């Protein structure tokens, strides 16, 4: 579960999937009503967190007028940056990708504010997913202590 939480903050691993998988293994070993209930709750929380992490930031980006193409180029920049500069390259490539696309789209003066808005929404997305992961972790911890 801790690896899953780390995978949310440093998006190299599928964080929520790892956390739910860990709960599944525990529930399978526990084989009790509490174990299966926590697993169901974990799946519901994970699906909800995944949906919300795309809906809210996506809506905010649309309202700010930042197109999907900018985010796709930013994701490509993060992918290239991940391999070009190990560990810190993904965030650098992401921000550079947003900035270059926005510079091309709205000009140099407005590119940086759009980049900050986009980066803030990505941070919000990570925060939403991390909250879901922590809620799952907390539910498991309470159940594990109780059993």
Short mmCIF file of C-alpha atoms in Angstrom, two decimals:
data_model
loop_
_atom_site.label_atom_id
_atom_site.label_comp_id
_atom_site.label_asym_id
_atom_site.label_seq_id
_atom_site.Cartn_x
_atom_site.Cartn_y
_atom_site.Cartn_z
CA UNK A 1 0.00 0.00 0.00
CA UNK A 2 2.84 2.38 0.73
CA UNK A 3 4.28 1.70 -2.72
CA UNK A 4 0.85 2.50 -4.16
CA UNK A 5 0.72 5.80 -2.26
CA UNK A 6 4.19 6.64 -3.53
CA UNK A 7 3.04 5.73 -7.05
CA UNK A 8 0.29 8.33 -6.79
CA UNK A 9 2.68 11.12 -5.86
CA UNK A 10 5.39 10.01 -8.29
CA UNK A 11 3.27 8.71 -11.14
CA UNK A 12 5.51 5.86 -12.22
CA UNK A 13 3.33 3.09 -10.81
CA UNK A 14 -0.46 2.70 -10.91
CA UNK A 15 -0.97 3.82 -7.31
CA UNK A 16 -4.66 3.19 -6.68
CA UNK A 17 -4.54 -0.11 -8.51
CA UNK A 18 -1.69 -1.30 -6.28
CA UNK A 19 -3.53 -0.18 -3.15
CA UNK A 20 -6.74 -1.98 -4.16
CA UNK A 21 -4.70 -5.06 -5.11
CA UNK A 22 -3.12 -5.05 -1.64
CA UNK A 23 -6.58 -4.83 -0.06
CA UNK A 24 -7.70 -7.71 -2.28
CA UNK A 25 -4.82 -9.90 -1.11
CA UNK A 26 -5.59 -9.01 2.51
CA UNK A 27 -9.33 -9.65 2.05
CA UNK A 28 -8.61 -12.98 0.38
CA UNK A 29 -6.35 -14.03 3.26
CA UNK A 30 -8.78 -12.66 5.85
CA UNK A 31 -11.82 -14.31 4.20
CA UNK A 32 -14.26 -12.51 6.46
CA UNK A 33 -17.23 -10.21 5.99
CA UNK A 34 -15.12 -7.30 7.19
CA UNK A 35 -12.36 -8.12 4.70
CA UNK A 36 -14.72 -8.35 1.74
CA UNK A 37 -16.58 -5.22 2.85
CA UNK A 38 -13.34 -3.25 2.98
CA UNK A 39 -12.47 -4.55 -0.49
CA UNK A 40 -15.83 -3.40 -1.89
CA UNK A 41 -15.41 -0.02 -0.18
CA UNK A 42 -11.88 0.22 -1.59
CA UNK A 43 -13.06 -0.42 -5.13
CA UNK A 44 -15.83 2.18 -4.76
CA UNK A 45 -13.41 4.75 -3.35
CA UNK A 46 -10.83 4.04 -6.09
CA UNK A 47 -13.35 4.32 -8.93
CA UNK A 48 -14.76 7.51 -7.42
CA UNK A 49 -11.30 9.04 -6.99
CA UNK A 50 -10.33 8.17 -10.55
CA UNK A 51 -13.53 9.71 -11.94
CA UNK A 52 -13.28 12.86 -9.84
CA UNK A 53 -9.59 13.34 -10.60
CA UNK A 54 -10.46 13.71 -14.28
CA UNK A 55 -13.79 15.51 -14.00
CA UNK A 56 -12.91 18.44 -11.73
CA UNK A 57 -9.51 19.43 -13.17
CA UNK A 58 -10.79 18.79 -16.71
CA UNK A 59 -13.73 21.11 -16.14
CA UNK A 60 -11.44 23.77 -14.64
CA UNK A 61 -9.06 23.56 -17.61
CA UNK A 62 -11.95 23.91 -20.06
CA UNK A 63 -13.23 26.94 -18.18
CA UNK A 64 -9.73 28.46 -18.36
CA UNK A 65 -9.69 27.83 -22.11
CA UNK A 66 -6.78 25.39 -22.07
CA UNK A 67 -7.27 22.81 -24.83
CA UNK A 68 -6.86 19.07 -24.51
CA UNK A 69 -4.05 19.19 -27.08
CA UNK A 70 -1.94 21.19 -24.62
CA UNK A 71 -2.35 18.50 -21.98
CA UNK A 72 -1.54 15.75 -24.48
CA UNK A 73 1.69 17.48 -25.48
CA UNK A 74 2.48 18.01 -21.80
CA UNK A 75 1.99 14.28 -21.17
CA UNK A 76 4.31 13.54 -24.10
CA UNK A 77 6.84 15.98 -22.64
CA UNK A 78 6.61 14.20 -19.30
CA UNK A 79 7.17 10.84 -20.98
CA UNK A 80 10.22 12.09 -22.88
CA UNK A 81 11.53 13.92 -19.81
CA UNK A 82 11.20 10.78 -17.69
CA UNK A 83 13.71 9.00 -19.91
CA UNK A 84 15.89 12.01 -20.72
CA UNK A 85 16.45 13.11 -17.11
CA UNK A 86 15.84 10.26 -14.63
CA UNK A 87 13.61 11.00 -11.62
CA UNK A 88 13.06 14.74 -12.16
CA UNK A 89 12.59 14.71 -15.93
CA UNK A 90 8.86 13.95 -16.00
CA UNK A 91 7.72 17.09 -14.18
CA UNK A 92 10.19 19.22 -16.13
CA UNK A 93 9.05 17.78 -19.45
CA UNK A 94 5.43 18.26 -18.43
CA UNK A 95 5.83 21.95 -17.62
CA UNK A 96 7.96 22.60 -20.71
CA UNK A 97 5.34 20.87 -22.88
CA UNK A 98 2.55 23.05 -21.48
CA UNK A 99 4.59 26.22 -21.79
CA UNK A 100 5.61 25.59 -25.39
CA UNK A 101 2.06 24.72 -26.48
CA UNK A 102 0.62 27.74 -24.72
CA UNK A 103 3.34 30.01 -26.08
CA UNK A 104 2.42 28.86 -29.55
CA UNK A 105 -1.30 29.21 -28.87
CA UNK A 106 -1.62 32.46 -26.87
CA UNK A 107 1.78 34.13 -27.08
CA UNK A 108 4.64 34.59 -24.71
CA UNK A 109 2.91 36.97 -22.28
CA UNK A 110 -0.02 34.64 -21.56
CA UNK A 111 1.86 31.35 -21.75
CA UNK A 112 3.17 31.37 -18.19
CA UNK A 113 -0.20 32.07 -16.48
CA UNK A 114 -1.76 29.24 -18.53
CA UNK A 115 1.14 26.98 -17.56
CA UNK A 116 0.62 27.75 -13.87
CA UNK A 117 -3.12 27.09 -14.18
CA UNK A 118 -2.51 23.74 -15.92
CA UNK A 119 0.13 22.67 -13.43
CA UNK A 120 -2.15 23.60 -10.54
CA UNK A 121 -4.93 21.43 -11.96
CA UNK A 122 -2.56 18.49 -12.30
CA UNK A 123 -1.59 18.99 -8.65
CA UNK A 124 -5.31 19.00 -7.78
CA UNK A 125 -5.72 15.75 -9.70
CA UNK A 126 -2.87 14.14 -7.78
CA UNK A 127 -4.34 15.43 -4.52
CA UNK A 128 -7.74 13.90 -5.30
CA UNK A 129 -6.16 10.53 -6.12
CA UNK A 130 -3.97 10.69 -3.02
CA UNK A 131 -7.02 11.43 -0.86
CA UNK A 132 -8.73 8.35 -2.30
CA UNK A 133 -5.65 6.25 -1.62
CA UNK A 134 -5.38 7.51 1.95
CA UNK A 135 -9.08 6.82 2.58
CA UNK A 136 -8.60 3.25 1.34
CA UNK A 137 -5.48 2.87 3.46
CA UNK A 138 -7.34 4.20 6.49
CA UNK A 139 -10.31 1.87 5.98
CA UNK A 140 -7.94 -1.09 5.67
CA UNK A 141 -5.97 -0.03 8.75
CA UNK A 142 -9.10 0.25 10.89
CA UNK A 143 -10.34 -3.14 9.67
CA UNK A 144 -6.94 -4.79 10.10
CA UNK A 145 -6.66 -3.55 13.68
CA UNK A 146 -10.26 -4.59 14.42
CA UNK A 147 -9.77 -8.17 13.19
#
